[in-house]
Amino acid sequence: MGIIKNLKEEVRIIKERDPAIHSSMEVLLYPSFKVMIHYRLAHKLYVSGHYFWARYISQRGVRKTGIEIHPGAQIGKGFFIDHGNGVIIGETTIIGDNVTLYQGVTLGALSTRKGQQLANVKRHLTIGNNVMISAGAKVLGSFTIGDNSKIGAGSVVLSEVPPGSTVVGVPGRVVKRNNASLPQETMNQTDLPDPVREDITVLQRENSELTNRVLEMEDELKQLRRLVVMSAETGEQPQSAENDKTV
């Protein structure tokens, strides 16, 4: 894809996914637009083996936008970073088509090995197509996020995510499968399941049932004591004791 086509594509993506934009000229001011121009050039230099110049251009993009994309990362078509400040994308990350990230997202590595021991090793994740990763989410490690998945805001994801899943929490866990709509169609970060609230609701219900059962047992015990007292006063055995003898 040529430079002009790349620019037109970036403009189309931003206008399609950000309702706050009112004119094409505004796109030129967007951090996502600026950083992707730097990334495309830096990535070409990186692939060609010009690592210093690739990092130089990449770091210029970081200073201008607050978004750090390693020039070695592989990014597909339709990529969009909304707001963007604080986004970090590691060297061996592979990103599919039509992926959306929000501010503060980290796509990092998770390893106990150091330095050159990790050279030429796939340390970062692979993201499928049509994925949305919400604000502040941290996705760490070398695994795959399946197509059409959503990662909730503030989640920490450390393991594989099946296609069509919604993940929330720390650590992140799958709370929904087979999403009906594509993330980029709704750009919805808020209407996600809340597993913590669901667990609390279950605990509250079970606690209420347990409390009611204890109250019932206390009533039965009071009735039994009353029978014992009455039997002692009349010199008769409690009804329950007579029943035991009969048996």
mmCIF file of C-alpha atoms in Angstrom:
data_model
loop_
_atom_site.group_PDB
_atom_site.id
_atom_site.type_symbol
_atom_site.label_atom_id
_atom_site.label_comp_id
_atom_site.label_asym_id
_atom_site.label_seq_id
_atom_site.Cartn_x
_atom_site.Cartn_y
_atom_site.Cartn_z
ATOM 1 C CA MET A 1 0.000 0.000 0.000
ATOM 2 C CA GLY A 2 1.434 3.399 -1.052
ATOM 3 C CA ILE A 3 1.870 6.446 1.170
ATOM 4 C CA ILE A 4 -1.260 8.210 -0.135
ATOM 5 C CA LYS A 5 -3.373 5.084 0.278
ATOM 6 C CA ASN A 6 -2.002 4.631 3.806
ATOM 7 C CA LEU A 7 -2.931 8.202 4.720
ATOM 8 C CA LYS A 8 -6.426 7.853 3.271
ATOM 9 C CA GLU A 9 -6.903 4.596 5.136
ATOM 10 C CA GLU A 10 -5.836 6.179 8.446
ATOM 11 C CA VAL A 11 -8.281 9.058 7.891
ATOM 12 C CA ARG A 12 -11.122 6.668 7.071
ATOM 13 C CA ILE A 13 -10.498 4.531 10.173
ATOM 14 C CA ILE A 14 -10.432 7.482 12.579
ATOM 15 C CA LYS A 15 -13.567 9.068 11.100
ATOM 16 C CA GLU A 16 -15.337 5.715 11.232
ATOM 17 C CA ARG A 17 -14.608 4.966 14.895
ATOM 18 C CA ASP A 18 -14.429 8.337 16.657
ATOM 19 C CA PRO A 19 -17.721 10.274 16.888
ATOM 20 C CA ALA A 20 -15.870 13.315 18.242
ATOM 21 C CA ILE A 21 -14.271 14.129 14.891
ATOM 22 C CA HIS A 22 -16.020 16.694 12.676
ATOM 23 C CA SER A 23 -13.664 17.146 9.733
ATOM 24 C CA SER A 24 -10.942 15.280 7.883
ATOM 25 C CA MET A 25 -8.404 17.968 8.777
ATOM 26 C CA GLU A 26 -8.740 17.114 12.465
ATOM 27 C CA VAL A 27 -7.277 13.694 11.720
ATOM 28 C CA LEU A 28 -3.879 15.347 11.239
ATOM 29 C CA LEU A 29 -3.903 16.277 14.938
ATOM 30 C CA TYR A 30 -4.751 12.811 16.227
ATOM 31 C CA PRO A 31 -2.019 10.921 18.155
ATOM 32 C CA SER A 32 -3.114 7.680 16.487
ATOM 33 C CA PHE A 33 -2.614 9.192 13.042
ATOM 34 C CA LYS A 34 0.802 10.629 13.895
ATOM 35 C CA VAL A 35 2.143 7.523 15.578
ATOM 36 C CA MET A 36 1.035 5.230 12.758
ATOM 37 C CA ILE A 37 2.923 7.347 10.221
ATOM 38 C CA HIS A 38 6.035 6.985 12.377
ATOM 39 C CA TYR A 39 5.410 3.275 12.882
ATOM 40 C CA ARG A 40 4.944 2.440 9.177
ATOM 41 C CA LEU A 41 8.265 4.091 8.295
ATOM 42 C CA ALA A 42 10.095 2.676 11.335
ATOM 43 C CA HIS A 43 8.796 -0.828 10.602
ATOM 44 C CA LYS A 44 10.113 -0.719 7.029
ATOM 45 C CA LEU A 45 13.534 0.292 8.339
ATOM 46 C CA TYR A 46 13.417 -2.422 10.996
ATOM 47 C CA VAL A 47 12.560 -5.133 8.475
ATOM 48 C CA SER A 48 15.434 -3.887 6.308
ATOM 49 C CA GLY A 49 17.862 -4.255 9.226
ATOM 50 C CA HIS A 50 18.305 -0.528 9.953
ATOM 51 C CA TYR A 51 17.566 -0.980 13.638
ATOM 52 C CA PHE A 52 19.054 2.287 14.914
ATOM 53 C CA TRP A 53 17.105 4.471 12.512
ATOM 54 C CA ALA A 54 13.989 2.431 13.094
ATOM 55 C CA ARG A 55 14.228 3.068 16.838
ATOM 56 C CA TYR A 56 15.137 6.701 16.273
ATOM 57 C CA ILE A 57 11.961 7.342 14.272
ATOM 58 C CA SER A 58 9.937 5.253 16.704
ATOM 59 C CA GLN A 59 11.150 7.292 19.674
ATOM 60 C CA ARG A 60 10.320 10.541 17.888
ATOM 61 C CA GLY A 61 6.786 9.220 17.596
ATOM 62 C CA VAL A 62 6.757 8.417 21.327
ATOM 63 C CA ARG A 63 7.800 11.949 22.247
ATOM 64 C CA LYS A 64 5.115 13.463 20.036
ATOM 65 C CA THR A 65 2.215 11.200 20.981
ATOM 66 C CA GLY A 66 2.922 9.333 24.225
ATOM 67 C CA ILE A 67 2.333 6.077 22.329
ATOM 68 C CA GLU A 68 5.188 3.573 22.114
ATOM 69 C CA ILE A 69 5.033 1.048 19.292
ATOM 70 C CA HIS A 70 8.189 -0.993 18.827
ATOM 71 C CA PRO A 71 9.184 -0.944 15.147
ATOM 72 C CA GLY A 72 9.392 -4.736 15.147
ATOM 73 C CA ALA A 73 5.690 -5.150 15.947
ATOM 74 C CA GLN A 74 3.448 -6.398 13.119
ATOM 75 C CA ILE A 75 0.197 -4.471 12.732
ATOM 76 C CA GLY A 76 -2.589 -5.254 10.268
ATOM 77 C CA LYS A 77 -5.108 -3.041 8.503
ATOM 78 C CA GLY A 78 -7.747 -0.945 10.220
ATOM 79 C CA PHE A 79 -5.735 -0.394 13.424
ATOM 80 C CA PHE A 80 -6.935 2.455 15.658
ATOM 81 C CA ILE A 81 -5.771 3.852 19.025
ATOM 82 C CA ASP A 82 -8.358 6.107 20.672
ATOM 83 C CA HIS A 83 -6.761 8.945 22.718
ATOM 84 C CA GLY A 84 -3.678 6.755 22.998
ATOM 85 C CA ASN A 85 -1.540 8.248 25.736
ATOM 86 C CA GLY A 86 0.369 5.544 27.596
ATOM 87 C CA VAL A 87 -0.156 2.762 25.046
ATOM 88 C CA ILE A 88 2.793 0.357 24.776
ATOM 89 C CA ILE A 89 3.177 -2.337 22.109
ATOM 90 C CA GLY A 90 6.111 -4.742 22.369
ATOM 91 C CA GLU A 91 8.531 -5.911 19.691
ATOM 92 C CA THR A 92 7.120 -9.356 18.878
ATOM 93 C CA THR A 93 3.454 -8.382 19.081
ATOM 94 C CA ILE A 94 1.325 -9.410 16.103
ATOM 95 C CA ILE A 95 -1.926 -7.492 15.610
ATOM 96 C CA GLY A 96 -4.619 -8.531 13.152
ATOM 97 C CA ASP A 97 -7.051 -6.376 11.169
ATOM 98 C CA ASN A 98 -9.583 -3.910 12.586
ATOM 99 C CA VAL A 99 -8.165 -3.861 16.111
ATOM 100 C CA THR A 100 -8.937 -0.992 18.500
ATOM 101 C CA LEU A 101 -6.918 0.011 21.577
ATOM 102 C CA TYR A 102 -7.701 2.673 24.160
ATOM 103 C CA GLN A 103 -5.412 4.794 26.322
ATOM 104 C CA GLY A 104 -3.132 3.100 28.821
ATOM 105 C CA VAL A 105 -3.134 -0.331 27.167
ATOM 106 C CA THR A 106 0.040 -2.391 27.542
ATOM 107 C CA LEU A 107 0.812 -5.289 25.227
ATOM 108 C CA GLY A 108 3.886 -6.577 27.011
ATOM 109 C CA ALA A 109 6.010 -9.657 27.658
ATOM 110 C CA LEU A 110 6.018 -11.985 30.634
ATOM 111 C CA SER A 111 9.242 -13.910 31.137
ATOM 112 C CA THR A 112 11.806 -14.771 33.799
ATOM 113 C CA ARG A 113 14.691 -14.840 31.326
ATOM 114 C CA LYS A 114 16.835 -11.790 30.689
ATOM 115 C CA GLY A 115 18.424 -9.761 27.938
ATOM 116 C CA GLN A 116 19.859 -11.559 24.938
ATOM 117 C CA GLN A 117 18.396 -14.870 26.124
ATOM 118 C CA LEU A 118 15.107 -13.535 24.739
ATOM 119 C CA ALA A 119 16.476 -12.374 21.372
ATOM 120 C CA ASN A 120 14.467 -13.773 18.445
ATOM 121 C CA VAL A 121 11.920 -15.294 20.871
ATOM 122 C CA LYS A 122 8.181 -14.644 20.529
ATOM 123 C CA ARG A 123 7.630 -12.843 23.838
ATOM 124 C CA HIS A 124 4.431 -10.916 23.163
ATOM 125 C CA LEU A 125 0.895 -11.803 22.263
ATOM 126 C CA THR A 126 -0.871 -12.357 18.970
ATOM 127 C CA ILE A 127 -4.164 -10.489 18.544
ATOM 128 C CA GLY A 128 -6.755 -11.744 16.084
ATOM 129 C CA ASN A 129 -9.089 -9.675 13.914
ATOM 130 C CA ASN A 130 -11.853 -7.371 15.180
ATOM 131 C CA VAL A 131 -10.544 -7.169 18.760
ATOM 132 C CA MET A 132 -11.121 -4.293 21.205
ATOM 133 C CA ILE A 133 -8.870 -3.744 24.241
ATOM 134 C CA SER A 134 -10.300 -1.145 26.614
ATOM 135 C CA ALA A 135 -8.601 1.591 28.637
ATOM 136 C CA GLY A 136 -5.883 0.580 31.069
ATOM 137 C CA ALA A 137 -5.902 -3.128 30.206
ATOM 138 C CA LYS A 138 -2.616 -5.027 30.533
ATOM 139 C CA VAL A 139 -2.098 -8.060 28.318
ATOM 140 C CA LEU A 140 1.144 -9.795 29.199
ATOM 141 C CA GLY A 141 2.750 -12.861 27.662
ATOM 142 C CA SER A 142 3.017 -14.857 24.468
ATOM 143 C CA PHE A 143 -0.451 -16.211 23.680
ATOM 144 C CA THR A 144 -3.388 -15.474 21.380
ATOM 145 C CA ILE A 145 -6.460 -13.298 21.778
ATOM 146 C CA GLY A 146 -9.055 -14.804 19.456
ATOM 147 C CA ASP A 147 -11.024 -12.951 16.781
ATOM 148 C CA ASN A 148 -14.001 -10.767 17.774
ATOM 149 C CA SER A 149 -12.980 -10.553 21.451
ATOM 150 C CA LYS A 150 -13.250 -7.732 23.991
ATOM 151 C CA ILE A 151 -10.932 -7.021 26.911
ATOM 152 C CA GLY A 152 -12.572 -4.927 29.634
ATOM 153 C CA ALA A 153 -11.057 -1.732 31.066
ATOM 154 C CA GLY A 154 -8.385 -2.305 33.702
ATOM 155 C CA SER A 155 -8.202 -6.060 33.116
ATOM 156 C CA VAL A 156 -4.936 -7.966 33.453
ATOM 157 C CA VAL A 157 -4.878 -10.802 30.931
ATOM 158 C CA LEU A 158 -2.240 -13.508 31.346
ATOM 159 C CA SER A 159 -3.590 -16.430 29.349
ATOM 160 C CA GLU A 160 -5.241 -17.459 26.072
ATOM 161 C CA VAL A 161 -8.556 -15.861 25.107
ATOM 162 C CA PRO A 162 -10.884 -17.938 22.867
ATOM 163 C CA PRO A 163 -12.502 -16.272 19.817
ATOM 164 C CA GLY A 164 -15.661 -14.269 20.449
ATOM 165 C CA SER A 165 -14.964 -13.813 24.173
ATOM 166 C CA THR A 166 -15.364 -10.976 26.665
ATOM 167 C CA VAL A 167 -12.697 -10.838 29.395
ATOM 168 C CA VAL A 168 -12.808 -8.735 32.584
ATOM 169 C CA GLY A 169 -11.126 -8.664 35.980
ATOM 170 C CA VAL A 170 -7.729 -9.059 37.631
ATOM 171 C CA PRO A 171 -6.565 -11.548 36.640
ATOM 172 C CA GLY A 172 -8.749 -11.514 33.560
ATOM 173 C CA ARG A 173 -11.252 -14.292 33.041
ATOM 174 C CA VAL A 174 -13.704 -15.078 30.293
ATOM 175 C CA VAL A 175 -17.219 -14.045 31.341
ATOM 176 C CA LYS A 176 -18.960 -14.238 27.985
ATOM 177 C CA ARG A 177 -18.541 -16.272 24.819
ATOM 178 C CA ASN A 178 -19.708 -15.826 21.224
ATOM 179 C CA ASN A 179 -20.131 -12.043 21.127
ATOM 180 C CA ALA A 180 -23.054 -11.153 18.881
ATOM 181 C CA SER A 181 -21.556 -7.984 17.360
ATOM 182 C CA LEU A 182 -18.062 -6.996 16.290
ATOM 183 C CA PRO A 183 -16.301 -4.722 18.801
ATOM 184 C CA GLN A 184 -15.576 -1.982 16.262
ATOM 185 C CA GLU A 185 -19.275 -1.798 15.367
ATOM 186 C CA THR A 186 -20.350 -0.660 18.841
ATOM 187 C CA MET A 187 -17.086 0.561 20.457
ATOM 188 C CA ASN A 188 -18.791 -0.291 23.756
ATOM 189 C CA GLN A 189 -16.412 -0.461 26.734
ATOM 190 C CA THR A 190 -19.008 -0.249 29.508
ATOM 191 C CA ASP A 191 -21.798 -2.799 29.034
ATOM 192 C CA LEU A 192 -19.683 -5.787 30.020
ATOM 193 C CA PRO A 193 -20.482 -8.536 32.529
ATOM 194 C CA ASP A 194 -19.284 -7.950 36.111
ATOM 195 C CA PRO A 195 -18.210 -11.321 37.573
ATOM 196 C CA VAL A 196 -17.367 -9.812 40.963
ATOM 197 C CA ARG A 197 -20.844 -8.377 41.357
ATOM 198 C CA GLU A 198 -22.373 -11.648 40.185
ATOM 199 C CA ASP A 199 -20.350 -13.575 42.787
ATOM 200 C CA ILE A 200 -21.368 -11.121 45.517
ATOM 201 C CA THR A 201 -25.023 -11.459 44.500
ATOM 202 C CA VAL A 202 -24.787 -15.255 44.767
ATOM 203 C CA LEU A 203 -23.126 -14.981 48.189
ATOM 204 C CA GLN A 204 -25.796 -12.552 49.400
ATOM 205 C CA ARG A 205 -28.565 -14.896 48.261
ATOM 206 C CA GLU A 206 -26.953 -17.927 49.888
ATOM 207 C CA ASN A 207 -26.302 -15.955 53.088
ATOM 208 C CA SER A 208 -29.962 -14.893 53.192
ATOM 209 C CA GLU A 209 -31.097 -18.507 52.742
ATOM 210 C CA LEU A 210 -28.702 -19.659 55.467
ATOM 211 C CA THR A 211 -29.918 -16.911 57.839
ATOM 212 C CA ASN A 212 -33.554 -17.911 57.275
ATOM 213 C CA ARG A 213 -32.707 -21.542 57.939
ATOM 214 C CA VAL A 214 -30.926 -20.650 61.204
ATOM 215 C CA LEU A 215 -33.942 -18.585 62.319
ATOM 216 C CA GLU A 216 -36.229 -21.534 61.569
ATOM 217 C CA MET A 217 -33.998 -23.848 63.610
ATOM 218 C CA GLU A 218 -33.990 -21.369 66.497
ATOM 219 C CA ASP A 219 -37.819 -21.321 66.452
ATOM 220 C CA GLU A 220 -37.929 -25.117 66.460
ATOM 221 C CA LEU A 221 -35.470 -25.182 69.376
ATOM 222 C CA LYS A 222 -37.580 -22.701 71.355
ATOM 223 C CA GLN A 223 -40.681 -24.841 70.772
ATOM 224 C CA LEU A 224 -38.813 -27.927 71.919
ATOM 225 C CA ARG A 225 -37.603 -26.171 75.095
ATOM 226 C CA ARG A 226 -41.155 -25.001 75.803
ATOM 227 C CA LEU A 227 -42.397 -28.577 75.517
ATOM 228 C CA VAL A 228 -39.663 -29.782 77.872
ATOM 229 C CA VAL A 229 -40.574 -27.157 80.490
ATOM 230 C CA MET A 230 -44.283 -27.955 80.225
ATOM 231 C CA SER A 231 -43.600 -31.680 80.523
ATOM 232 C CA ALA A 232 -41.410 -31.126 83.598
ATOM 233 C CA GLU A 233 -44.146 -29.123 85.286
ATOM 234 C CA THR A 234 -46.824 -31.792 84.621
ATOM 235 C CA GLY A 235 -44.525 -34.725 85.274
ATOM 236 C CA GLU A 236 -45.009 -36.050 81.755
ATOM 237 C CA GLN A 237 -42.362 -36.856 79.185
ATOM 238 C CA PRO A 238 -42.067 -34.584 76.155
ATOM 239 C CA GLN A 239 -44.001 -35.710 73.118
ATOM 240 C CA SER A 240 -40.783 -36.212 71.161
ATOM 241 C CA ALA A 241 -39.444 -38.571 73.846
ATOM 242 C CA GLU A 242 -42.691 -40.629 73.866
ATOM 243 C CA ASN A 243 -42.390 -40.894 70.081
ATOM 244 C CA ASP A 244 -38.839 -42.185 70.473
ATOM 245 C CA LYS A 245 -40.014 -44.897 72.904
ATOM 246 C CA THR A 246 -42.811 -45.922 70.565
ATOM 247 C CA VAL A 247 -40.346 -46.335 67.784
#
